[in-house]
Coordinates of C-alpha atoms and ligand atoms in Angstrom, one line a residue:
M45 CA 143.1 118.5 79.8
E46 CA 146.6 119.6 78.8
R47 CA 146.4 123.4 78.2
F48 CA 145.5 125.5 81.2
T49 CA 145.5 129.1 82.5
V50 CA 145.0 130.6 85.9
V51 CA 142.8 133.6 86.8
T52 CA 143.7 134.9 90.3
R53 CA 142.2 137.5 92.6
E54 CA 144.8 140.2 93.3
D55 CA 145.5 139.5 97.0
D56 CA 148.9 138.0 98.0
T57 CA 147.5 134.6 99.1
S58 CA 145.6 134.1 95.8
V59 CA 148.6 135.3 93.7
S60 CA 151.0 133.0 95.5
L61 CA 148.6 130.0 95.2
G62 CA 148.1 130.7 91.5
R63 CA 151.8 130.7 91.0
K64 CA 152.2 127.4 92.8
I65 CA 149.5 125.8 90.6
S66 CA 151.1 127.1 87.4
N67 CA 154.6 125.8 88.5
H68 CA 153.3 122.4 89.5
L69 CA 151.4 121.9 86.3
T70 CA 154.1 123.1 83.9
A71 CA 156.6 120.8 85.8
R72 CA 154.3 117.9 84.9
N73 CA 154.2 118.8 81.2
K74 CA 150.9 120.7 81.2
I75 CA 150.9 123.7 78.9
F76 CA 150.3 127.2 80.2
D77 CA 148.1 128.8 77.5
Q78 CA 146.2 132.0 78.2
I79 CA 144.7 132.2 74.7
H80 CA 143.4 128.7 74.0
P81 CA 143.2 126.9 77.3
E82 CA 141.2 123.8 77.8
I83 CA 140.8 124.4 81.6
I84 CA 140.7 127.7 83.5
I85 CA 141.6 127.6 87.1
S86 CA 140.1 130.4 89.2
V87 CA 141.9 131.2 92.5
G88 CA 140.1 133.6 94.8
G89 CA 136.3 133.7 95.4
D90 CA 133.1 133.3 93.5
G91 CA 133.7 136.9 92.2
T92 CA 137.0 135.7 90.7
M93 CA 135.2 132.9 88.9
L94 CA 132.8 135.5 87.4
H95 CA 135.7 137.4 86.1
A96 CA 137.2 134.2 84.6
L97 CA 133.9 133.2 83.0
H98 CA 133.5 136.6 81.3
Q99 CA 137.1 136.8 80.2
H100 CA 136.5 133.5 78.3
M101 CA 132.9 134.2 77.2
H102 CA 133.9 134.2 73.5
Q103 CA 135.0 130.5 73.8
I104 CA 132.7 129.4 76.7
D105 CA 131.6 126.3 74.8
K106 CA 135.2 125.1 74.4
V107 CA 136.6 125.5 77.9
H108 CA 136.1 124.1 81.4
F109 CA 136.4 125.9 84.7
V110 CA 137.5 124.8 88.2
G111 CA 137.9 127.0 91.2
I112 CA 139.8 127.1 94.5
H113 CA 138.6 129.5 97.1
T114 CA 141.0 131.4 99.3
G115 CA 138.3 132.4 101.7
T116 CA 135.5 130.1 102.5
L117 CA 133.8 127.4 100.3
G118 CA 132.0 129.2 97.4
F119 CA 129.3 128.2 95.0
F120 CA 131.6 128.2 91.9
T121 CA 134.6 126.8 93.8
D122 CA 135.0 123.1 94.7
Y123 CA 138.3 123.3 96.7
Q124 CA 139.4 125.3 99.7
E125 CA 143.0 126.6 100.2
S126 CA 143.8 123.7 102.5
E127 CA 142.9 121.3 99.7
L128 CA 145.6 122.5 97.2
E129 CA 147.3 119.2 97.0
T130 CA 144.1 117.4 96.2
L131 CA 143.3 119.9 93.4
L132 CA 146.8 119.5 92.0
D133 CA 146.5 115.7 91.9
D134 CA 143.0 116.0 90.4
L135 CA 144.3 118.3 87.7
V136 CA 147.2 116.0 86.8
F137 CA 145.6 112.5 87.2
G138 CA 141.8 113.1 87.5
Q139 CA 139.0 112.4 85.0
P140 CA 136.4 115.1 85.6
T141 CA 132.8 115.0 84.7
T142 CA 131.3 118.1 83.2
E143 CA 128.5 120.1 84.8
E144 CA 126.8 122.6 82.5
V145 CA 125.4 125.8 83.9
Q146 CA 122.9 127.6 81.6
L147 CA 123.6 131.2 80.9
L148 CA 121.1 134.1 81.0
E149 CA 120.8 135.8 77.6
V150 CA 120.0 139.5 77.8
K151 CA 119.0 141.6 74.7
R152 CA 119.1 145.5 74.9
F153 CA 116.7 146.9 72.2
N154 CA 116.9 150.3 70.6
G155 CA 114.1 150.0 68.1
D156 CA 114.8 147.0 65.9
R157 CA 118.5 147.0 66.8
F158 CA 119.7 144.9 69.7
E159 CA 122.8 143.9 71.5
V160 CA 123.2 140.6 73.3
L161 CA 124.9 140.1 76.7
Y162 CA 125.3 137.0 78.8
A163 CA 125.2 136.6 82.6
I164 CA 125.9 133.7 84.9
N165 CA 124.4 135.0 88.2
E166 CA 121.9 137.7 87.2
A167 CA 121.1 140.8 85.2
R168 CA 119.3 143.7 86.8
V169 CA 118.0 147.1 85.8
E170 CA 118.6 149.7 88.5
N171 CA 118.1 153.4 88.8
I172 CA 119.3 155.0 92.0
I173 CA 118.6 158.6 90.8
K174 CA 114.9 158.5 90.0
T175 CA 111.9 156.1 90.2
Q176 CA 112.2 153.6 87.3
S177 CA 108.9 152.6 85.7
I178 CA 108.9 149.2 83.9
D179 CA 106.1 147.3 82.1
V180 CA 106.8 143.6 82.7
W181 CA 105.8 141.0 80.1
I182 CA 106.1 137.3 80.6
D183 CA 106.1 135.8 77.1
T184 CA 103.1 137.6 75.4
E185 CA 101.2 138.4 78.6
Y186 CA 101.4 141.7 80.5
L187 CA 102.2 141.1 84.2
E188 CA 102.5 144.5 85.8
T189 CA 103.9 148.0 85.7
F190 CA 106.6 148.1 88.3
R191 CA 107.8 151.3 90.0
G192 CA 110.9 151.5 92.2
N193 CA 114.7 151.2 92.0
G194 CA 114.7 148.3 89.6
L195 CA 114.2 144.6 88.9
C196 CA 116.6 141.6 89.0
V197 CA 116.4 138.5 86.9
S198 CA 118.5 135.8 88.5
T199 CA 119.6 132.3 87.3
Q200 CA 119.6 129.2 89.6
I201 CA 123.3 129.5 90.4
G202 CA 122.8 133.3 91.0
S203 CA 119.9 132.7 93.4
T204 CA 122.4 132.7 96.3
A205 CA 124.0 136.0 95.2
Y206 CA 122.2 139.4 94.8
N207 CA 118.9 137.6 94.4
R208 CA 119.2 136.3 98.0
S209 CA 119.9 139.8 99.3
L210 CA 116.6 140.9 97.6
R211 CA 114.9 138.1 99.6
G212 CA 114.4 136.0 96.5
A213 CA 114.3 132.2 97.0
V214 CA 117.4 130.0 96.8
L215 CA 116.9 127.4 94.0
L216 CA 118.5 124.0 94.1
P217 CA 120.6 123.0 91.1
S218 CA 118.2 120.8 89.3
I219 CA 115.7 123.6 89.0
R220 CA 116.0 125.2 85.6
A221 CA 114.4 128.5 86.0
M222 CA 114.8 132.3 86.2
Q223 CA 113.7 134.4 89.2
L224 CA 112.3 137.9 89.0
T225 CA 112.8 140.0 92.1
E226 CA 112.1 143.7 92.9
V227 CA 114.7 146.2 94.1
A228 CA 112.9 148.7 96.4
G229 CA 109.5 148.5 94.8
I230 CA 107.0 151.2 95.6
H231 CA 103.8 149.8 97.1
H232 CA 100.9 152.1 98.1
K233 CA 97.3 152.8 97.1
L234 CA 98.3 154.2 93.7
S235 CA 101.2 151.9 92.9
R236 CA 101.1 148.1 93.1
S237 CA 103.3 145.3 91.9
L238 CA 103.8 141.7 92.9
S239 CA 106.4 142.5 95.5
T240 CA 107.3 138.8 96.1
S241 CA 109.8 137.0 93.8
L242 CA 108.4 135.1 90.8
V243 CA 110.0 131.9 89.6
I244 CA 109.7 131.5 85.9
P245 CA 110.5 128.2 83.9
E246 CA 113.4 128.1 81.5
N247 CA 111.5 128.3 78.2
Y248 CA 109.9 131.6 79.0
L249 CA 110.8 135.1 77.9
I250 CA 110.8 138.1 80.2
R251 CA 110.5 141.5 78.6
F252 CA 110.9 144.9 80.3
E253 CA 109.5 147.9 78.4
S254 CA 109.9 151.5 79.6
K255 CA 109.2 154.9 78.1
S256 CA 112.5 156.0 79.6
Y257 CA 115.5 154.2 80.9
Y258 CA 117.4 157.5 81.2
D259 CA 119.9 157.3 84.1
S260 CA 119.3 153.5 84.5
I261 CA 122.0 150.9 84.3
L262 CA 121.9 147.3 83.4
C263 CA 124.2 145.3 85.7
Y264 CA 125.1 141.8 84.6
D265 CA 127.2 139.9 87.1
H266 CA 130.1 142.3 87.9
L267 CA 129.7 144.2 84.7
H268 CA 127.4 147.0 83.7
V269 CA 126.2 149.1 80.7
R270 CA 124.1 152.3 80.5
L271 CA 120.5 152.1 79.3
D272 CA 120.0 155.6 77.8
G273 CA 118.2 155.2 74.5
V274 CA 117.1 151.7 75.2
D275 CA 113.4 150.9 75.0
A276 CA 113.1 147.2 75.9
I277 CA 115.2 144.5 77.5
E278 CA 114.6 140.8 77.1
F279 CA 115.8 137.9 79.3
R280 CA 115.8 134.2 78.6
L281 CA 117.8 131.2 79.7
C282 CA 119.7 130.1 76.6
K283 CA 121.5 127.1 75.1
K284 CA 124.9 128.6 75.9
A285 CA 126.4 127.2 79.0
A286 CA 129.4 127.4 81.2
R287 CA 131.1 124.1 81.8
F288 CA 132.6 123.2 85.2
A289 CA 135.0 120.3 85.6
R290 CA 133.9 118.2 88.6
Y291 CA 136.6 115.9 89.9
R292 CA 134.5 114.8 92.9
P293 CA 131.0 115.0 94.2
T294 CA 129.9 118.4 95.5
S295 CA 127.1 119.2 97.8
F296 CA 125.0 122.3 97.2
I297 CA 123.4 121.9 100.7
K298 CA 126.9 122.0 102.3
R299 CA 127.8 125.1 100.4
L300 CA 124.5 126.7 101.4
N301 CA 125.0 125.8 105.1
N302 CA 128.5 127.3 104.9
L303 CA 127.1 130.6 103.6
Y304 CA 125.5 131.8 106.8
Ligands
NAP540 P1 132.0 140.7 94.2 O1 132.8 141.3 95.3 O2 132.8 139.9 93.2 O3 130.9 139.8 94.8 C1 130.1 140.2 95.9 C2 129.8 139.0 96.8 O4 128.9 138.1 96.1 C3 131.1 138.2 97.2 O5 131.0 137.9 98.5 C4 131.0 137.0 96.3 O6 131.6 135.9 96.8 C5 129.5 136.8 96.2 N1 129.0 136.0 95.1 C6 129.2 136.1 93.8 N2 128.5 135.1 93.1 C7 127.8 134.4 94.1 C8 127.0 133.3 94.0 N3 126.6 132.7 92.8 N4 126.4 132.8 95.2 C9 126.8 133.4 96.4 N5 127.6 134.4 96.5 C10 128.1 134.9 95.4 O7 131.1 141.8 93.6 P2 130.7 142.5 92.2 O8 131.9 142.4 91.3 O9 130.1 143.7 92.4 O10 129.5 141.5 91.6 C11 129.6 140.2 91.4 C12 128.4 139.5 92.0 O11 128.2 139.9 93.3 C13 127.0 139.9 91.3 O12 126.7 138.9 90.3 C14 126.0 139.8 92.4 O13 125.3 138.7 92.5 C15 126.9 139.9 93.7 N6 126.5 141.1 94.4 C16 125.7 140.9 95.5 C17 125.3 142.1 96.2 C18 124.4 141.9 97.4 O14 124.2 140.7 97.8 N7 123.9 143.0 97.9 C19 125.7 143.3 95.8 C20 126.5 143.4 94.7 C21 126.9 142.3 94.0 P3 133.2 135.8 97.0 O15 133.5 136.5 98.3 O16 133.4 134.3 97.1 O17 133.9 136.4 95.8

């Protein structure tokens, strides 16, 4: 891949590493191209990779991503800071394989009109001001009326992120599924919902309906939009995918072990 760009976290270490990568690659006749890169190199953490993915969402099917972590080993990042030389050699001489990661498609409905958003980790409805009531539908079947702070729909790759803090299960990479978890659900004699997380296969549709989403927000990865005026939200795993350049085998179990 000849045309590259670099997305860095704003700390000194990441900025300096990003500069080294750019200088090294341009000195070897690679082309720095922020508009039409073939490969995007993320320098920072998993959060930096999320920023890089969303910055290039409009051309996600045309670009590859690779990440170097300036903290620990992340889930989106294959190299640690001490492995800079290996990354540089791989970028110049390596032949990567492509790993595709399915995106979560989220539709915000206002009557018949809708807007589409995409997430890599998760999308969640949250209301920290008042109790949010949500009727949950799985395909055409009614599951429950949830009451509480909100609900989170996570992807497999997002299962180690916010989903894990909500006590959702961690899913291994070959599992193509969404996971629905509660955020501070209310459970007593008059209010009941599943309370555990629910793992839902990839071809299903999840629909949240509410009489009012006033004061609620829809967070998707590090981004968010307000839900005032929205009456339903749909979630599904879609054909759109983020493509990661893999220059060497990676171990999910090793990354997981490194997490705690
Ligand atoms: P951020 O600072 O960019 O990320 C928050 C933390 O989540 C960071 O430690 C980040 O790792 C880690 N992270 C991101 N994606 C991950 C993944 N797939 N697996 C494991 N850890 C992951 O925060 P932000 O900008 O608000 O939101 C970005 C993401 O952070 C969201 O998609 C959400 O999943 C996660 N988040 C988690 C919580 C929570 O667990 N309570 C709260 C808010 C947000 P790095 O340090 O490597 O960047």
